[in-house]
CSV table of C-alpha atoms and ligand atoms in Angstrom, one decimal:
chain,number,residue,atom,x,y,z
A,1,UNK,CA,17.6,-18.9,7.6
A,2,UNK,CA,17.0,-17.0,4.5
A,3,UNK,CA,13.8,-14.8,5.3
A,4,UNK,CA,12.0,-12.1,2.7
A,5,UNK,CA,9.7,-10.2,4.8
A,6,UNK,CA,6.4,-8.2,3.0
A,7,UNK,CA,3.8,-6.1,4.8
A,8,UNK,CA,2.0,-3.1,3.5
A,9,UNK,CA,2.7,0.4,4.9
A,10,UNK,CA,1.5,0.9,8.1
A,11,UNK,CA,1.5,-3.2,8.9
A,12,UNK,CA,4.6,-2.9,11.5
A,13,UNK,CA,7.2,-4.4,8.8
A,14,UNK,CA,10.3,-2.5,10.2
A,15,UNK,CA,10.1,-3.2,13.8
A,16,UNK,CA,9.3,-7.0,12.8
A,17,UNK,CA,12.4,-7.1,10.8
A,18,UNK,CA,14.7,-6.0,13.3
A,19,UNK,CA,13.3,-8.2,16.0
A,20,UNK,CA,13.6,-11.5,13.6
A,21,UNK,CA,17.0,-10.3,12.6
A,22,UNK,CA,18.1,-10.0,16.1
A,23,UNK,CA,16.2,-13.1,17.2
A,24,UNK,CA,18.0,-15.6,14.3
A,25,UNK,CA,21.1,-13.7,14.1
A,26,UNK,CA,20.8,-12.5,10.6
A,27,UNK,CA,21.4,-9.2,9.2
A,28,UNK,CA,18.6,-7.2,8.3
A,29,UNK,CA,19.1,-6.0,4.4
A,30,UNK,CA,16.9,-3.2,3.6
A,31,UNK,CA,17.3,-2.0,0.1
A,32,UNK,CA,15.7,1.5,0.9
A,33,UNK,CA,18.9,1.7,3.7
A,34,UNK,CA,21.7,0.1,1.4
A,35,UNK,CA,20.3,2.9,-1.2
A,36,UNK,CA,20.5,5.8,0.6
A,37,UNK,CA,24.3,4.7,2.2
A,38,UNK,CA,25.6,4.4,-1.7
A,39,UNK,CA,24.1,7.6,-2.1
A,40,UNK,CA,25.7,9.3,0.5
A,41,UNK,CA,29.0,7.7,-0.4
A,42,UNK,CA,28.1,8.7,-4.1
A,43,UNK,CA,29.3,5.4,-5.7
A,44,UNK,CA,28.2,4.6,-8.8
A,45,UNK,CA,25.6,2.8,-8.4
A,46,UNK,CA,24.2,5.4,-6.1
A,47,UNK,CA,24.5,7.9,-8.2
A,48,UNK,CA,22.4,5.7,-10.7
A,49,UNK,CA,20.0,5.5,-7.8
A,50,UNK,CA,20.1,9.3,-6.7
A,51,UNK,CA,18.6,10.4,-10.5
A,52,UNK,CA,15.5,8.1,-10.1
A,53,UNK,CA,14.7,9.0,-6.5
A,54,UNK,CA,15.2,12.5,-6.8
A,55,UNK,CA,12.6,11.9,-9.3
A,56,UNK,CA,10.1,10.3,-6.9
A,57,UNK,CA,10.5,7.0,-9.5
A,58,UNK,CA,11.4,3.5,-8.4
A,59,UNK,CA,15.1,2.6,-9.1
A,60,UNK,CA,14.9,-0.2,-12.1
A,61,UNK,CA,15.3,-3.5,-11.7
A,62,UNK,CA,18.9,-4.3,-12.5
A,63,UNK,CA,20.6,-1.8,-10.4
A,64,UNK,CA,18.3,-3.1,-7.4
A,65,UNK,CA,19.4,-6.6,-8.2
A,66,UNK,CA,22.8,-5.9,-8.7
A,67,UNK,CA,23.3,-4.1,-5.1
A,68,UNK,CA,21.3,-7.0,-3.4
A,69,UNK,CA,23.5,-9.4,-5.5
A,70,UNK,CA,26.7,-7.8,-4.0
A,71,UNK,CA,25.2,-7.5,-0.6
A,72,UNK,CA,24.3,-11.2,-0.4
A,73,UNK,CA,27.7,-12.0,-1.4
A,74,UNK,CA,28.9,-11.0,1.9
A,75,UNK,CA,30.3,-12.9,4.7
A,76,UNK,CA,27.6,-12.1,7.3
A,77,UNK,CA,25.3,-13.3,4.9
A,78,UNK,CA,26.8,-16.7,4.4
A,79,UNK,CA,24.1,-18.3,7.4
A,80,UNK,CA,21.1,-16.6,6.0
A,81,UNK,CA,19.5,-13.0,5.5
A,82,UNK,CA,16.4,-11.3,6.5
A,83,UNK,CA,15.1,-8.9,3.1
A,84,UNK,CA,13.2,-5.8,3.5
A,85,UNK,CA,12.2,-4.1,0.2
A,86,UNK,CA,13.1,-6.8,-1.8
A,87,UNK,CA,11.8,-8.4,-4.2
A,88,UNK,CA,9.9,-5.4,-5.2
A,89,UNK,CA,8.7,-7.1,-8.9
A,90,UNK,CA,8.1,-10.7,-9.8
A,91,UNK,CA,11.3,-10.0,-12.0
A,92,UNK,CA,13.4,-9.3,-9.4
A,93,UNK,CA,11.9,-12.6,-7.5
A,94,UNK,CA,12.8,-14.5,-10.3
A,95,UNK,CA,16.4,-12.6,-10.2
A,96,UNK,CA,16.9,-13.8,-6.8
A,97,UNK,CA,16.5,-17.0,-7.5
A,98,UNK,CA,19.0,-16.9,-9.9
A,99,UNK,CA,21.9,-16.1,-7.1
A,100,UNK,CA,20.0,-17.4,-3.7
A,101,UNK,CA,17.4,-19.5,-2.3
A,102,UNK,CA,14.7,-18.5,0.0
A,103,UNK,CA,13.8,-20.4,3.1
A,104,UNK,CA,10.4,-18.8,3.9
A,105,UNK,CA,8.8,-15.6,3.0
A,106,UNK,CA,6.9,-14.0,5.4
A,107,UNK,CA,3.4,-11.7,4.4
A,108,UNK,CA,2.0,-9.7,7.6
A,109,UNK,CA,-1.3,-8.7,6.8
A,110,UNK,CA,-3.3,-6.4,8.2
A,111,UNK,CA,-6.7,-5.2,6.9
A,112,UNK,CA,-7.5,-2.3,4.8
A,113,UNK,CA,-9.4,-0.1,7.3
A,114,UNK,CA,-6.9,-1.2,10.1
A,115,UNK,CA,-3.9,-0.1,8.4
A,116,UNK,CA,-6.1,3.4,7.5
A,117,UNK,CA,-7.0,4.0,11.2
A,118,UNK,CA,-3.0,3.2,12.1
A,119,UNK,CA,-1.6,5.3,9.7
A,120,UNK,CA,-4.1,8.5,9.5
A,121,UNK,CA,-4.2,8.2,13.4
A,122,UNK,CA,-0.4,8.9,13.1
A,123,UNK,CA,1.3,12.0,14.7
A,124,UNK,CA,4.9,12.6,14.7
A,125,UNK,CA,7.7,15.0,16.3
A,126,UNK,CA,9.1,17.0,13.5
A,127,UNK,CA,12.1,18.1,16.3
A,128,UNK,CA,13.1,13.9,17.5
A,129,UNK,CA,11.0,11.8,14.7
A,130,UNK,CA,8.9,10.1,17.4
A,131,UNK,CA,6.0,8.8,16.3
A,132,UNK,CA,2.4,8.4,17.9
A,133,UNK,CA,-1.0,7.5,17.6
A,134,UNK,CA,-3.7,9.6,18.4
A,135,UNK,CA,-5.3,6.8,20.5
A,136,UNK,CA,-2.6,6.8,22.6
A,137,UNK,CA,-2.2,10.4,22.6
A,138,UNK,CA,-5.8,11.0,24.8
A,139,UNK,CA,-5.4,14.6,23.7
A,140,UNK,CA,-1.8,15.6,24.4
A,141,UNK,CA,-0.6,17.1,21.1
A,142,UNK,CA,3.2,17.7,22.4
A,143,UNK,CA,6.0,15.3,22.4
A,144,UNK,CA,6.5,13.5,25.7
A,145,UNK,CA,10.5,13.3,24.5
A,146,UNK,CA,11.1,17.1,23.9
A,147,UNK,CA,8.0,19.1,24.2
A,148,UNK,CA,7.8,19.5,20.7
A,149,UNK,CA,4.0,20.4,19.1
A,150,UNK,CA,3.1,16.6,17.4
A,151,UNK,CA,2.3,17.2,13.4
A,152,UNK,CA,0.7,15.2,11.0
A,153,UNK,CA,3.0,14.0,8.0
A,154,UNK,CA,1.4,15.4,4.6
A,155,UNK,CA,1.1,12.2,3.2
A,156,UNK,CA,-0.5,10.5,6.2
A,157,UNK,CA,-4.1,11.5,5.1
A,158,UNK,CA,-6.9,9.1,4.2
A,159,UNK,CA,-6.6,10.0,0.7
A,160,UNK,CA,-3.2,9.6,-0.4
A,161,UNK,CA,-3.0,6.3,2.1
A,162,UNK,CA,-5.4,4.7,0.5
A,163,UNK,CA,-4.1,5.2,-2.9
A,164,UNK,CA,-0.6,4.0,-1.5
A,165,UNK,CA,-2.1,0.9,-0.1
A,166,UNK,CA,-3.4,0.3,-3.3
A,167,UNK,CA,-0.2,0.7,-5.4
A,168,UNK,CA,1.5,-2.2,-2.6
A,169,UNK,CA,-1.0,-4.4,-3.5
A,170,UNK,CA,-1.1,-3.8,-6.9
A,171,UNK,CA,2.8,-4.5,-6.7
A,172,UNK,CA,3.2,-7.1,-4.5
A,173,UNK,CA,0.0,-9.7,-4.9
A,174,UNK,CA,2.3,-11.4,-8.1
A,175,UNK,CA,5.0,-11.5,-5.9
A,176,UNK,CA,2.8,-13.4,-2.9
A,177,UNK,CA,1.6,-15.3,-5.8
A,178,UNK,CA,4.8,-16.5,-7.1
A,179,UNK,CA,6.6,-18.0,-3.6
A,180,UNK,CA,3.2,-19.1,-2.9
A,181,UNK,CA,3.6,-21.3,-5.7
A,182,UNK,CA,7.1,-22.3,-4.8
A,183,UNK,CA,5.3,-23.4,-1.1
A,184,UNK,CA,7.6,-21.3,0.7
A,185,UNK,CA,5.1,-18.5,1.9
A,186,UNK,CA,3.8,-18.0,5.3
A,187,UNK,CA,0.9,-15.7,6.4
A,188,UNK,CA,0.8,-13.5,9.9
A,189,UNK,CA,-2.1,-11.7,11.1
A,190,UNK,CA,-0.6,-8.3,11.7
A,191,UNK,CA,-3.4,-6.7,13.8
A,192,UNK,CA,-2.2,-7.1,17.2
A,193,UNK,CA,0.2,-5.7,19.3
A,194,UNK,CA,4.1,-5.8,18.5
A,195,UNK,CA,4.6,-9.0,20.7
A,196,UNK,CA,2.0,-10.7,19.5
A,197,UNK,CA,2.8,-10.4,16.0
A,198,UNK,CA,6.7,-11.1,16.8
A,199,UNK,CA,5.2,-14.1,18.6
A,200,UNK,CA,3.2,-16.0,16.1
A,201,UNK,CA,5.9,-15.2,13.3
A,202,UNK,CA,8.4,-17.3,15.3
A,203,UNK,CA,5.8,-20.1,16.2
A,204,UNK,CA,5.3,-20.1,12.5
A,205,UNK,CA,9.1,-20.1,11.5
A,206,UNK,CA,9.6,-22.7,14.4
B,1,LIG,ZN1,10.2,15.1,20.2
């Protein structure tokens, strides 16, 4: 199955991705992770990439496509592919289609003042990276891993997530748009747990 997988920050997109991945047998191809390995091998294109991230900019389009082309090409990929990250512009979409078909793209949505409460209510271990929620937290403010006082990432405020929530859907509504038109899109409610979203994507991919 060849799966592209969208959800705005804060909807739960990573932990879906690995569990459909797992589930079909598919490897999981996140651009942000094929990025940062080509930058820490410094290949070319990586290099390309470093320059544009270092700059807090989005990498353009044909380096993008080019590493998802070669990716693709592979042999695990031969019996289908889950995307994460990509397509990131209806140009790249259209690129996509010029090298692969798409079985089904999957959209978890979550409402605005959900994904707000999820991601302000975030608290993470600066020592282990594990992350919280304050609702779960009932007042403890140290890591149950290491002990560890729990901070709040500077860019998890209301302010700066709104505006970031924005930007996604600013991005990514042409995108829905366009495999909408092709028929191949599927919608998950993403407000419940992480079982229960896992759940009703598979009834939906069958
Ligand atoms: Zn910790």
């Amino acid at each position: 199955m060849k799966i592209v997988l969208f959800g705005a920050p804060g909807a739960g997109k990573g932990t879906q991705a690995v569990r459909i991945a797992q589930k079909y047998s598919i490897p999981h191809i996140s651009t942000g992770d094929i990025f940062r390995a080509n930058m820490k091998e410094k290949t070319p294109i990586g290099i390309i990439a470093k320059t544009f991230i270092d700059r807090g900019q989005l990498v353009p389009d044909e380096a993008t496509i080019q590493i998802v082309k070669e990716r693709l090409e592979k042999e695990d990929c031969q019996n289908g592919f889950l995307l994460d990250g990509f397509p990131r512009t209806v140009a790249q979409a259209e690129a996509l289609d010029t090298f692969s078909s798409v079985d089904v793209v999957i959209n978890v949505e979550v409402p605005l003042d959900k994904l707000l409460e999820r991601i302000t209510g975030r608290r993470v271990c600066p020592k282990c990276r594990e992350s919280y929620h304050i609702k779960f937290l009932s007042g403890v403010t140290t890591c149950a891993k290491c002990g560890t006082e729990l901070v709040q990432r500077a860019d998890d405020n209301a302010e700066t997530v709104a505006e970031r929530l924005e930007v996604y859907k600013k991005e990514t509504s042409p995108i829905i748009d366009y495999y909408a038109k092709q028929g191949v899109l599927i919608t998950v409610n993403g407000e419940g747990d992480i079982e229960d979203v896992f759940n009703s994507i598979c009834e939906k991919l069958g």
